[in-house]
XYZ file of C-alpha atoms in Angstrom:
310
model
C 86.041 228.780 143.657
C 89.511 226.327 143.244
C 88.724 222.614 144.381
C 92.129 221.064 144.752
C 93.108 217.248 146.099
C 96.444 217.331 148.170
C 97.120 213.620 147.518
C 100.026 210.778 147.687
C 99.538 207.330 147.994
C 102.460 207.467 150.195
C 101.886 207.999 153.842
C 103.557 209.953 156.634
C 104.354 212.657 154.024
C 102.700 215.210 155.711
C 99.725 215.575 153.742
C 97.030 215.728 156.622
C 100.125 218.253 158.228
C 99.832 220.523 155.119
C 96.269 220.311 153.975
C 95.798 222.164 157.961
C 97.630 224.480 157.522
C 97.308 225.506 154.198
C 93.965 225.856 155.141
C 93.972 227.357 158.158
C 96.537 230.107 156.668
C 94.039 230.457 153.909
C 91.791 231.471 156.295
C 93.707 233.775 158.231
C 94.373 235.767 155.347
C 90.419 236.106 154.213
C 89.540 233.286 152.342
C 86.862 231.273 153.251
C 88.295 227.745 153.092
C 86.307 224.341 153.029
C 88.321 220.843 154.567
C 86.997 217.574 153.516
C 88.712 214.941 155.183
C 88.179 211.649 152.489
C 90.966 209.646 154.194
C 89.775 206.780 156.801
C 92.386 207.248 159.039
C 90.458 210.938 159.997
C 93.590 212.326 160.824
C 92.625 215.977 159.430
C 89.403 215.439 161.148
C 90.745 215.001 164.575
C 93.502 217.778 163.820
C 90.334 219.993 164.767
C 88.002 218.012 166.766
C 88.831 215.826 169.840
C 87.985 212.265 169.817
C 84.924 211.958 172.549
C 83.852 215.267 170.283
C 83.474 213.498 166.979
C 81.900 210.230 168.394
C 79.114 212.268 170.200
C 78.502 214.900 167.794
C 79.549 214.108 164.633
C 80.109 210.402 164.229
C 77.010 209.397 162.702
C 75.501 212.379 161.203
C 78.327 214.794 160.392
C 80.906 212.892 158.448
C 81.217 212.219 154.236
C 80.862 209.088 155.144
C 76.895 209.266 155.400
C 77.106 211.190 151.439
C 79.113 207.889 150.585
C 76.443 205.307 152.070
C 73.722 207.116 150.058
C 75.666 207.310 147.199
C 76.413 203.438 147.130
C 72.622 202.765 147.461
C 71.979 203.548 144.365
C 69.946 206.631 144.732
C 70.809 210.536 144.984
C 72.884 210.956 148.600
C 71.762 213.800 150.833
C 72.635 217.395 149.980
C 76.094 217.055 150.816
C 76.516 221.243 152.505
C 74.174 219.522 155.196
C 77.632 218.270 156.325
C 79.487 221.265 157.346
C 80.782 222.225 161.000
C 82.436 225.096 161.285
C 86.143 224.354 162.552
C 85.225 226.095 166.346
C 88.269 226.476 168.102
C 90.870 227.360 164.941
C 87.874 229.956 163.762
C 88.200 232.033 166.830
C 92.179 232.280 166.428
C 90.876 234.450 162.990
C 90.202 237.411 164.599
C 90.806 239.901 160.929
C 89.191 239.820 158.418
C 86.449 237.737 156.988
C 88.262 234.411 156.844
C 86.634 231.252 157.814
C 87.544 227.331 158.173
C 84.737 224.862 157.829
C 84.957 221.347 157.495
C 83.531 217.961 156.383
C 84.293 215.339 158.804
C 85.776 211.589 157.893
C 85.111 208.912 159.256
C 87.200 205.051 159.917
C 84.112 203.339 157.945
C 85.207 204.958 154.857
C 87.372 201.899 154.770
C 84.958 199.538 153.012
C 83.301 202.688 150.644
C 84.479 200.747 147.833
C 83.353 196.894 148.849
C 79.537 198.543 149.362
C 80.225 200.177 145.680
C 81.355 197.162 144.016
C 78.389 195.315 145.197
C 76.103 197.559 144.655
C 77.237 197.935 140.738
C 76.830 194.127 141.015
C 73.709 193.708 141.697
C 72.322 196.278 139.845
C 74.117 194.546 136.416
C 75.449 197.981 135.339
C 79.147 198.099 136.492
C 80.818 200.358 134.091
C 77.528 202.682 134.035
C 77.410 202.727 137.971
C 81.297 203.554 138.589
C 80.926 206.969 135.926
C 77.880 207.941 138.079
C 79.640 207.844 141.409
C 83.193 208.792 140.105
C 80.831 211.721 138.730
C 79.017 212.401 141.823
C 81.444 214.166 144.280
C 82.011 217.187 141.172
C 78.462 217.350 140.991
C 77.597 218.031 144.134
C 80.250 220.267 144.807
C 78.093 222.573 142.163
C 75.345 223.270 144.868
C 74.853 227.288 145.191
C 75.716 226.430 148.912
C 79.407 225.840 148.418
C 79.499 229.213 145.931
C 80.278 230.842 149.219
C 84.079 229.043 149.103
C 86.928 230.546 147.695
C 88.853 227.150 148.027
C 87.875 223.559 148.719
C 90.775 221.097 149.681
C 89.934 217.464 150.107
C 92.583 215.171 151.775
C 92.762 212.278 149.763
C 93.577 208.884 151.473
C 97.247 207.319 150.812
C 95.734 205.106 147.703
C 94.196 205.556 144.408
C 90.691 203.911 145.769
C 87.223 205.258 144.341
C 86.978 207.710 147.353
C 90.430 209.236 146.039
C 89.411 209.238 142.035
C 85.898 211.172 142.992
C 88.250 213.553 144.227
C 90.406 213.866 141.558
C 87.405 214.410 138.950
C 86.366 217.052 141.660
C 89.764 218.855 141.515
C 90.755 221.692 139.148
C 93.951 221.031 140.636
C 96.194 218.621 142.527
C 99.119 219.267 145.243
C 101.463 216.372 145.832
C 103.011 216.679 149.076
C 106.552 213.775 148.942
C 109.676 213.466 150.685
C 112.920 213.998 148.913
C 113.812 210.346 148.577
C 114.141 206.805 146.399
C 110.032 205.733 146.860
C 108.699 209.032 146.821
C 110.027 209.674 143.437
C 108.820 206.564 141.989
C 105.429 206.464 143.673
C 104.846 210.413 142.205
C 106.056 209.063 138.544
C 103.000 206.157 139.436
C 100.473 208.553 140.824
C 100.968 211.314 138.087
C 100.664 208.061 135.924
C 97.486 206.721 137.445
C 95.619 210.158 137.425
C 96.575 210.777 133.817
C 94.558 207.408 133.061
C 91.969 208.546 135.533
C 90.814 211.903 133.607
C 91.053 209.891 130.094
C 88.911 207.083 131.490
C 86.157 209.643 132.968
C 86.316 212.364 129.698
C 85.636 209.148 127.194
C 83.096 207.342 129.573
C 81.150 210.320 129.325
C 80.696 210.200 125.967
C 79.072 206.613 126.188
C 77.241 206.703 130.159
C 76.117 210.889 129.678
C 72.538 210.145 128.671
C 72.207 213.093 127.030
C 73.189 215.075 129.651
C 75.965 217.832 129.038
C 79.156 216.434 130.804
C 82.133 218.776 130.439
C 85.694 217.560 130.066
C 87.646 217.617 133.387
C 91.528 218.517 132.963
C 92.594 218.378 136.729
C 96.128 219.596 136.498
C 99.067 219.367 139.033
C 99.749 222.804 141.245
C 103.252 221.406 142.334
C 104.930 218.773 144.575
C 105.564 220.448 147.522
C 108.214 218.234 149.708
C 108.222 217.971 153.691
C 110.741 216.773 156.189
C 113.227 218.313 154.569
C 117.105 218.831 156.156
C 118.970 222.079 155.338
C 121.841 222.608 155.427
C 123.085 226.572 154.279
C 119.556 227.392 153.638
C 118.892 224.463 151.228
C 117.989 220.629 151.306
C 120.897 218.341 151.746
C 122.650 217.338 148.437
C 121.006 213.567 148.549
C 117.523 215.456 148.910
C 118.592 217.596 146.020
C 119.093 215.033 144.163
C 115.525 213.581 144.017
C 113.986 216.370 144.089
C 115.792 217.083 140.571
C 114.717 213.615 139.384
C 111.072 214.239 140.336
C 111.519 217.706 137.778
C 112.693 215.809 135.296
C 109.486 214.108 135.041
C 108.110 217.332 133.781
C 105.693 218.219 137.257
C 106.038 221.377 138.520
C 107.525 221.625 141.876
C 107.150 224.487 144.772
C 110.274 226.251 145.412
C 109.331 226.042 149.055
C 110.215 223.279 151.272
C 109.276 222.163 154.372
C 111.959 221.214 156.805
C 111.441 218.229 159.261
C 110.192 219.929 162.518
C 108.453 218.153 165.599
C 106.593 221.610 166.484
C 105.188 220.579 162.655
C 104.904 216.845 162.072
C 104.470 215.745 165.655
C 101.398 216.323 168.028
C 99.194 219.364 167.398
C 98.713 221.016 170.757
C 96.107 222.514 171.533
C 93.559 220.760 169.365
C 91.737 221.833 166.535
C 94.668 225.087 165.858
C 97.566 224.116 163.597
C 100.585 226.463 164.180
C 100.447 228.449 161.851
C 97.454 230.225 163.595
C 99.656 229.919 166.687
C 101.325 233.396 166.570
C 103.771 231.962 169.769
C 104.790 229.116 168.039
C 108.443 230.233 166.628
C 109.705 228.085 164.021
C 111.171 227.928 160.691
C 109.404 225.718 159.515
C 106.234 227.622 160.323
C 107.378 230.391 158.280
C 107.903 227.945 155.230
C 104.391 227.369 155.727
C 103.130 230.491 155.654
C 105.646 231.178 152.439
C 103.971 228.106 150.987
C 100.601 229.136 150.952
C 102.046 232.311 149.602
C 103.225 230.606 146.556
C 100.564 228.526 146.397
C 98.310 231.528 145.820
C 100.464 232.755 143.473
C 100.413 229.710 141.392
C 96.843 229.365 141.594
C 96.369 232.785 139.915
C 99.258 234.702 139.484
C 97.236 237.682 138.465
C 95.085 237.912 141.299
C 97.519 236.306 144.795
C 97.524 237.478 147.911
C 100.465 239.032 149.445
């Protein structure tokens, strides 16, 4: 099983766009794929469930948000598998193979996660102690024998570095960064590569001092690749001022996909019908849907070159 955090503190990126449908092309070609939505804004959640849906069915018992509420009280959260819905409507677009798309559910509360943390830690006197447990907790219960059944788990992180996104990051055996070729992207990936970097060093030595005995093992989360969206070609590559920061961003030393997204409404604006991004959409004709699918090829192939899928 990979565990992998597609993260950027920037917004409107794409990042809800390509966690979908990296997941959903996953899917299609066998994999059985896990979502979990940790952003607020629940915009991967309502990718695949409609509003009225969520609020009557999965609003207060189906979301990460519930793990999160036991998790600040101070005691052990519920099992977290007890979370999973199966992602209905994209599920019976897979119709080879033995693919399959579930998903953990967000919810807007997730807002104030780390407020209820904070005070909790607070009260109990044992700040430092408290944040390793819960920055801790998310890996651990990812290794329940119910999500052995996975072959990938992608969270999608929320647009900050908050305590909801570090749990995910300790989670991660890998991170994917989608950006936009341009001036604040590059400097807020130089920030966030800088920020997880200090992350991982912060949990591997805390662990040495908050383990109790226990056997903690180092995490070394690395980064997959930036991939970068809304691009505009021009003779089959990005436009030279797009070029241009993409080079900056590897000169930092990150690896970066050789795929690109193009800008695309099909893509980036509404997803019609609900709950089936377009790459499951066999109709939907579009370059940039085929820079998808080429993505998650080379995603695969990064992920283990020995072993990808065609």
């Amino acid at each position: 099983m990979h565990v992998v955090s597609v993260i950027n503190y920037k917004g409107g990126v794409g990042k809800t766009t390509i966690t979908a449908n990296l997941g959903a092309e996953l899917a299609r070609r066998g994999k059985k794929v896990l979502l979990i939505d940790l952003d607020p804004q629940s915009s991967l959640t309502f990718s695949f469930f409609d509003p009225d849906y969520w609020k009557d069915e999965l609003r207060d018992r189906y979301t990460i948000k519930r793990w999160f509420d036991g998790l600040s009280g101070g005691g052990t959260p519920e099992e977290l598998g007890g979370l999973v819905v199966p992602a209905k409507v994209a599920n019976a677009y897979l119709t080879e193979g033995n693919g399959r798309l579930d998903i953990i559910a967000s919810h807007l509360g997730l807002i104030t996660v780390d407020l209820d943390l904070a005070t909790q830690a607070a009260i109990r006197g044992k700040h430092e102690p408290e944040f390793f447990r819960v920055r801790g907790a998310l890996a651990g219960a990812l290794g329940h024998p119910a999500f052995a059944r996975y072959d990938l788990i992608l969270f999608d992180c929320p647009p900050n570095f908050n305590i909801v996104a570090q749990t995910a990051i300790i989670a991660s055996d890998h991170l994917v960064i989608p950006a936009k070729a341009d001036y604040l992207s590059t400097l807020g990936i130089e920030y966030l590569y800088g920020n997880v970097s200090a992350v991982i060093k912060r949990y591997n030595d805390d662990a040495k001092k908050y383990a109790r005995g226990r056997h903690v093992g180092k995490i070394e989360p690395s980064v997959l690749g930036v991939i970068f969206t809304m691009i505009e070609p021009y003779r089959n590559q990005p436009i030279s001022s797009q070029r241009f920061y993409i080079g900056q961003v590897k000169a930092l030393g990150l690896p970066v996909f050789e795929t690109t997204i193009r800008e695309s409404p099909t893509l980036f604006g509404a997803s019609t019908p609900r709950g089936v991004p377009v790459v499951l959409r066999d109709r939907v004709k579009s370059p940039a849907v085929d820079e998808l699918r080429q993505f998650t090829s080379e995603f695969l192939h990064t992920l283990r070159p020995e072993r990808a899928a065609a």
